[in-house]
PDB file of C-alpha atoms in Angstrom:
ATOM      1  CA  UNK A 117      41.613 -34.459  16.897  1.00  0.00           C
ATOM      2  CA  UNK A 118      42.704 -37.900  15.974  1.00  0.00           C
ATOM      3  CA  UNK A 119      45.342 -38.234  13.654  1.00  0.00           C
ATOM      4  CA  UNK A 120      43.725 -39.445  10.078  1.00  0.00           C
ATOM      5  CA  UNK A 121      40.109 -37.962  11.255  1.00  0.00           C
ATOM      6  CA  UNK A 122      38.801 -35.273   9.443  1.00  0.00           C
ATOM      7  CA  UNK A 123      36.986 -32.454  10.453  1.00  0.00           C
ATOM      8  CA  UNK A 124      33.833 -31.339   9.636  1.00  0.00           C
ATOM      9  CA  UNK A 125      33.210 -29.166   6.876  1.00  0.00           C
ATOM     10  CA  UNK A 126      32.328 -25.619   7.417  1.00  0.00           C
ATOM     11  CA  UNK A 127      29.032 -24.722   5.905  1.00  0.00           C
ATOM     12  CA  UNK A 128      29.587 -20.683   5.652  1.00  0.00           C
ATOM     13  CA  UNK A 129      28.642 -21.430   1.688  1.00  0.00           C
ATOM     14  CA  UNK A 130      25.280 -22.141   3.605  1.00  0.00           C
ATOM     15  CA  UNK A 131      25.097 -19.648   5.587  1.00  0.00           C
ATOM     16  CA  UNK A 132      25.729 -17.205   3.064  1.00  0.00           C
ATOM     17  CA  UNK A 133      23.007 -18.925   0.941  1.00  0.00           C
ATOM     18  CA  UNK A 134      20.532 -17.571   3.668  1.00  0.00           C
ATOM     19  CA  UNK A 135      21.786 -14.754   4.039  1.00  0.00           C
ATOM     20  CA  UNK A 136      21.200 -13.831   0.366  1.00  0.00           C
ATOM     21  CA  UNK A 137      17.788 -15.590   0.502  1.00  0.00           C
ATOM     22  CA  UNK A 138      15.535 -13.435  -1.738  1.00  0.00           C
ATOM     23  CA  UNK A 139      11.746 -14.495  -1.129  1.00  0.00           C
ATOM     24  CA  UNK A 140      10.481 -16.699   2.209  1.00  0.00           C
ATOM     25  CA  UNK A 141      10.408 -19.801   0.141  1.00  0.00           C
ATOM     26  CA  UNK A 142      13.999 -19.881  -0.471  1.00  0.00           C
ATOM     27  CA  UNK A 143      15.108 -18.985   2.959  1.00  0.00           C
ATOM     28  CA  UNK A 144      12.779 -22.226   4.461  1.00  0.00           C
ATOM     29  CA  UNK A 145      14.810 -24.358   1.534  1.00  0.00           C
ATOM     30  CA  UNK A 146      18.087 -23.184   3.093  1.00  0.00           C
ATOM     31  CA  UNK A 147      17.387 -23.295   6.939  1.00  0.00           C
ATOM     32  CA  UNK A 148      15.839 -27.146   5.882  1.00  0.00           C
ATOM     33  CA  UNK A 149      18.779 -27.612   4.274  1.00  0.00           C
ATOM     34  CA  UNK A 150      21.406 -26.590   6.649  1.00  0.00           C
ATOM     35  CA  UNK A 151      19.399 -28.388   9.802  1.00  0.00           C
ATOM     36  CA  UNK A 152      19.367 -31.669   7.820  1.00  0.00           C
ATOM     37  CA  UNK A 153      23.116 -30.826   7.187  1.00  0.00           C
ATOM     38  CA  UNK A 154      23.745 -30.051  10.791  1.00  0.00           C
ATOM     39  CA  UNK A 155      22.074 -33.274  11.738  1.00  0.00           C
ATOM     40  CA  UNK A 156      23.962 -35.613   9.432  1.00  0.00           C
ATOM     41  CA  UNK A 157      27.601 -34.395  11.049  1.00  0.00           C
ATOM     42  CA  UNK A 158      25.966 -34.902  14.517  1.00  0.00           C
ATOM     43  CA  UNK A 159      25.249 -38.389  13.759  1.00  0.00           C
ATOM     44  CA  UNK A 160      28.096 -38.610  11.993  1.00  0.00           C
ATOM     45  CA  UNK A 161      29.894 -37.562  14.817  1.00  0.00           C
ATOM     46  CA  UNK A 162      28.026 -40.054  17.406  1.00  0.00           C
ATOM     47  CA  UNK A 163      28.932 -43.541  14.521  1.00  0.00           C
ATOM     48  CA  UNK A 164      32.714 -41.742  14.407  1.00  0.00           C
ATOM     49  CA  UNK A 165      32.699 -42.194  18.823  1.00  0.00           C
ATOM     50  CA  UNK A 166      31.862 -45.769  18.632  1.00  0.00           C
ATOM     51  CA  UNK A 167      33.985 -46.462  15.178  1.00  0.00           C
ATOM     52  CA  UNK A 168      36.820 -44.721  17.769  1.00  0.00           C
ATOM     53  CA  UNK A 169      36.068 -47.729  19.855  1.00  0.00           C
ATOM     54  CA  UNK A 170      38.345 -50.377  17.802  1.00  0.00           C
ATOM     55  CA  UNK A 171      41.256 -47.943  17.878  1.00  0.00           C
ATOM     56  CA  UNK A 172      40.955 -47.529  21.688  1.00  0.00           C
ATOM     57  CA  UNK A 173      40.726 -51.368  22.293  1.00  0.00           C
ATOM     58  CA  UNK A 174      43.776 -51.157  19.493  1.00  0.00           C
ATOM     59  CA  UNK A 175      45.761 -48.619  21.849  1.00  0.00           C
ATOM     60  CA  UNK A 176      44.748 -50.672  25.016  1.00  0.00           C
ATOM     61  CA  UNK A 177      46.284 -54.193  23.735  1.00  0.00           C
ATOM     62  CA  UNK A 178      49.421 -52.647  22.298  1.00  0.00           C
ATOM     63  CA  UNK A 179      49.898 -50.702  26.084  1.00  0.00           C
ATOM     64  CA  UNK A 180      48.700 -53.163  28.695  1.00  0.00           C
ATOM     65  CA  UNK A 181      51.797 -53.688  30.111  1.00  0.00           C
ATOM     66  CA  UNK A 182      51.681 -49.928  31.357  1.00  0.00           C
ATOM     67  CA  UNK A 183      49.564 -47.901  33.972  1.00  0.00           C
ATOM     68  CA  UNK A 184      46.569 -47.226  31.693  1.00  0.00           C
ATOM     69  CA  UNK A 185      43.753 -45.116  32.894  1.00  0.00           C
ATOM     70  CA  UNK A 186      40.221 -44.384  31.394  1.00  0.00           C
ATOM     71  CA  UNK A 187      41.022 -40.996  31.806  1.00  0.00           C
ATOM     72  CA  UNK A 188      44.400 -40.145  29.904  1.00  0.00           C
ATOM     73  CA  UNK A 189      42.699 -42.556  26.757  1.00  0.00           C
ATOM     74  CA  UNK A 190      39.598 -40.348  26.841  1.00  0.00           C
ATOM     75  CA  UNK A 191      42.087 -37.159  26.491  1.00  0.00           C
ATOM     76  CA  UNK A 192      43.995 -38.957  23.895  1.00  0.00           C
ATOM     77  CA  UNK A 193      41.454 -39.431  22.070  1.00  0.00           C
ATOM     78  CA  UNK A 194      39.467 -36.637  23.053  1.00  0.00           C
ATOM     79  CA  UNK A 195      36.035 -37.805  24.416  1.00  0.00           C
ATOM     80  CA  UNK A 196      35.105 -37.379  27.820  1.00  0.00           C
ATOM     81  CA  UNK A 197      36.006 -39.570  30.143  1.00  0.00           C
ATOM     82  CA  UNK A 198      32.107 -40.539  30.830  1.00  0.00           C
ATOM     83  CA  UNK A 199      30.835 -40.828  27.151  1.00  0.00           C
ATOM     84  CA  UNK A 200      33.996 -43.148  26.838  1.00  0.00           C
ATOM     85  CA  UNK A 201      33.258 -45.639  29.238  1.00  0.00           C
ATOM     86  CA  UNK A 202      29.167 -45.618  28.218  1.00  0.00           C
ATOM     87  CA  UNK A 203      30.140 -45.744  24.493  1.00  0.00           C
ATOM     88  CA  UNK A 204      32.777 -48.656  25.050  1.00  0.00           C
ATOM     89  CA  UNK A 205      30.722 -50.646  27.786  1.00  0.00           C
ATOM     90  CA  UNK A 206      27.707 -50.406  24.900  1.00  0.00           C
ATOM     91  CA  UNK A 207      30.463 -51.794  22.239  1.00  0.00           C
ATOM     92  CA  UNK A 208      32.416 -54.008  24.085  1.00  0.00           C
ATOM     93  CA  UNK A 209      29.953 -55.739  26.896  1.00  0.00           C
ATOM     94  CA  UNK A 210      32.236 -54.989  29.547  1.00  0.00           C
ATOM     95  CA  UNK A 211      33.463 -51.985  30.862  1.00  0.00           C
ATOM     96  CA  UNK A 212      36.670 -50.481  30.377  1.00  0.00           C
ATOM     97  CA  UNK A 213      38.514 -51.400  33.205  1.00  0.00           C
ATOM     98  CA  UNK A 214      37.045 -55.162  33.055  1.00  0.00           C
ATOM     99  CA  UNK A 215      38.197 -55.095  29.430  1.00  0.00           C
ATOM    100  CA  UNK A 216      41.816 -54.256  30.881  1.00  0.00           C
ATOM    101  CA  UNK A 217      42.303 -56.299  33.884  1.00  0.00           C
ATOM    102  CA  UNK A 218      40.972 -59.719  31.276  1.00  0.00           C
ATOM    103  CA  UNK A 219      43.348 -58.777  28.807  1.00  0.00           C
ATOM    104  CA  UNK A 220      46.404 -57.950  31.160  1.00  0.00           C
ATOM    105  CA  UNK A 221      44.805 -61.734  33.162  1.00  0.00           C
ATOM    106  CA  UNK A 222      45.036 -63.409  30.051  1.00  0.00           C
ATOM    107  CA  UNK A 223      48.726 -62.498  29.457  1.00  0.00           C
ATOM    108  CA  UNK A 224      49.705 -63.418  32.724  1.00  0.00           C
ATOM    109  CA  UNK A 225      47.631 -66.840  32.490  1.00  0.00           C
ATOM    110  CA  UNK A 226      50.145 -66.936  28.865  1.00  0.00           C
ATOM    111  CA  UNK A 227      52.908 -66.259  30.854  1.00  0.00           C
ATOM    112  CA  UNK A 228      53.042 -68.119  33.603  1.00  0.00           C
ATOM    113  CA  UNK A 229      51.986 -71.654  31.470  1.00  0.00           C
ATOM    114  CA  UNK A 230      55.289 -70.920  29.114  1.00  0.00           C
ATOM    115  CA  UNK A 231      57.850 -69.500  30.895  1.00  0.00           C
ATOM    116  CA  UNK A 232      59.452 -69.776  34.465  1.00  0.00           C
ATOM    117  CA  UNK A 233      59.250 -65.976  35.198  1.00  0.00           C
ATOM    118  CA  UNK A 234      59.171 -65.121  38.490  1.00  0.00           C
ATOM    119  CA  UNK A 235      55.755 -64.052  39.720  1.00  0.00           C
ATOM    120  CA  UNK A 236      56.863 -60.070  40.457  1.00  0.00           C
ATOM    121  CA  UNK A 237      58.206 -60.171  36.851  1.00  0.00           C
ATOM    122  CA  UNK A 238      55.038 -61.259  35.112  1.00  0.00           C
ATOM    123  CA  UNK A 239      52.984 -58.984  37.850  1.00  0.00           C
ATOM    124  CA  UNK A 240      55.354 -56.374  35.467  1.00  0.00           C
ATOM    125  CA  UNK A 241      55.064 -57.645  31.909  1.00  0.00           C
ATOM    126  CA  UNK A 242      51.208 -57.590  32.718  1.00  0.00           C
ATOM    127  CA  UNK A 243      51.273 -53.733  34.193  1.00  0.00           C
ATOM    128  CA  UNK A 244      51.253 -54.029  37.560  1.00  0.00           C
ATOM    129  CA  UNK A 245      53.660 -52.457  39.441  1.00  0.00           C
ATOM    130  CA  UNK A 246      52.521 -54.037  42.806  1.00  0.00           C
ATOM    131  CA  UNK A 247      52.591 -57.747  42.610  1.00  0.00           C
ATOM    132  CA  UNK A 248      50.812 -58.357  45.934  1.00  0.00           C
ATOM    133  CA  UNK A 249      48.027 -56.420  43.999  1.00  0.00           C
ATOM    134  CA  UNK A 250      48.580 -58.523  41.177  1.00  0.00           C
ATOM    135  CA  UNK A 251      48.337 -61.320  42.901  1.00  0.00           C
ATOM    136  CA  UNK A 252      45.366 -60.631  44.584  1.00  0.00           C
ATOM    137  CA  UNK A 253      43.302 -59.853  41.249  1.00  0.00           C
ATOM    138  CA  UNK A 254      44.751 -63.257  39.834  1.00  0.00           C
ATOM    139  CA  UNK A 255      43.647 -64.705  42.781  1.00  0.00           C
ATOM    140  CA  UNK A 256      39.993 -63.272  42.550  1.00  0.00           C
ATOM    141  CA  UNK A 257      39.723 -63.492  38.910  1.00  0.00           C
ATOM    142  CA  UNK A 258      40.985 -67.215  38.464  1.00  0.00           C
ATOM    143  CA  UNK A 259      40.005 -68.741  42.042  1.00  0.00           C
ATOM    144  CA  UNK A 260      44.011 -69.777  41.796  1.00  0.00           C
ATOM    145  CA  UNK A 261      46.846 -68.002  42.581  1.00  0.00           C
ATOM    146  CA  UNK A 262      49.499 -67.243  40.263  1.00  0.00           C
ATOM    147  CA  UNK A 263      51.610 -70.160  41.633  1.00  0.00           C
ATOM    148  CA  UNK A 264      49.236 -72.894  41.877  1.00  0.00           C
ATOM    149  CA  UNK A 265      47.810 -71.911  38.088  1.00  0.00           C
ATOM    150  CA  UNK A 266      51.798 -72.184  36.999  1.00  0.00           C
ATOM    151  CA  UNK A 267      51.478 -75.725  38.881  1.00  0.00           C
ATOM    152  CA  UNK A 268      48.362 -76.912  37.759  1.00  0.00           C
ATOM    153  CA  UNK A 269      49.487 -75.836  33.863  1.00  0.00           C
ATOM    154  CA  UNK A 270      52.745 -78.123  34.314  1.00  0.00           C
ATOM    155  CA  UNK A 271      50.788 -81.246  35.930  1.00  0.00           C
ATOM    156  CA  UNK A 272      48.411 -81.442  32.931  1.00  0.00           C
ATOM    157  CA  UNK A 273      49.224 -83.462  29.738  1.00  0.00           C
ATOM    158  CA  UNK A 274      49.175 -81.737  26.682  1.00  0.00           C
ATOM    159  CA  UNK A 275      45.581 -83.284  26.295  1.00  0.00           C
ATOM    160  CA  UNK A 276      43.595 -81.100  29.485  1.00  0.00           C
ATOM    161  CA  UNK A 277      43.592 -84.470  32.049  1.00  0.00           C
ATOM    162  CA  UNK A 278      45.421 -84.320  35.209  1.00  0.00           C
ATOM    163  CA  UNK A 279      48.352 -86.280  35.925  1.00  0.00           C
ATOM    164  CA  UNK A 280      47.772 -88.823  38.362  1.00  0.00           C
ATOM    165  CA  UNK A 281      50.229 -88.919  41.847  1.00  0.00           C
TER     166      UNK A 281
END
């Protein structure tokens, strides 16, 4: 359970309600009463997976920079691993994983217009441990790779036109 969530109530006041049912009437007003009951936590229950979804994207920009994988965050937050990446494809337009490699691509993209970090360092600061990897995603991602997008940042004027040579 997620820290701050609360649980479902128990319904053994319903239960006993039926139990003590006197006449057929009253026991159909109860069982009614405890399936429309039973229905309201499920849905409840499905809008509290997808409200999940903005603390999961939440978790996934404050951790980035670390190995992240759709399974441990289902675990953590104790969906499975399936339902998560339906519910958050549905809620985010992209999948999981996509979600993570533009986020940790927009950092580097950050990172290597401001700062002279070496490419293995921001391949670090970004979560990957393997810069050839890393820079074989930028590569595919941005059609550049990560040294010609430093380059290209530092040739254009603060106004987006390239410098003339």
């Amino acid at each position: 359970m997620v820290e701050g969530e609360e649980r479902a109530p128990e319904r053994p006041d319903r239960v006993e309600a039926i139990r003590q049912a006197t006449g057929e009437t009253e026991l159909m007003g109860q069982l009614a009463e405890l399936v429309r009951e039973t229905v309201e936590q499920v849905l409840a229950g499905t809008m509290t997976a997808a409200g999940q979804i903005g603390q999961i994207r939440h978790y996934i920009d404050q951790r980035y920079d670390q190995p992240i994988r759709l399974e441990e965050v289902a675990e953590r937050f104790y969906l499975h691993p399936v339902y998560l990446s339906m519910v958050f494809k549905e809620s985010v337009g992209e999948t999981f994983q996509d979600y993570l490699k533009r986020l940790r691509m927009e950092r580097a993209k950050e990172l290597l217009a401001t700062t002279r970090y070496r490419i293995d360092r921001i391949a670090a600061l970004v979560g990957y441990d393997n810069a050839k990897y890393f820079y074989k995603v930028f590569k595919k991602e941005t059609d550049f790779t990560p040294a010609d997008f430093r380059r290209r940042q530092t040739d254009e004027p603060a106004g987006g036109a390239r410098k003339e040579h």
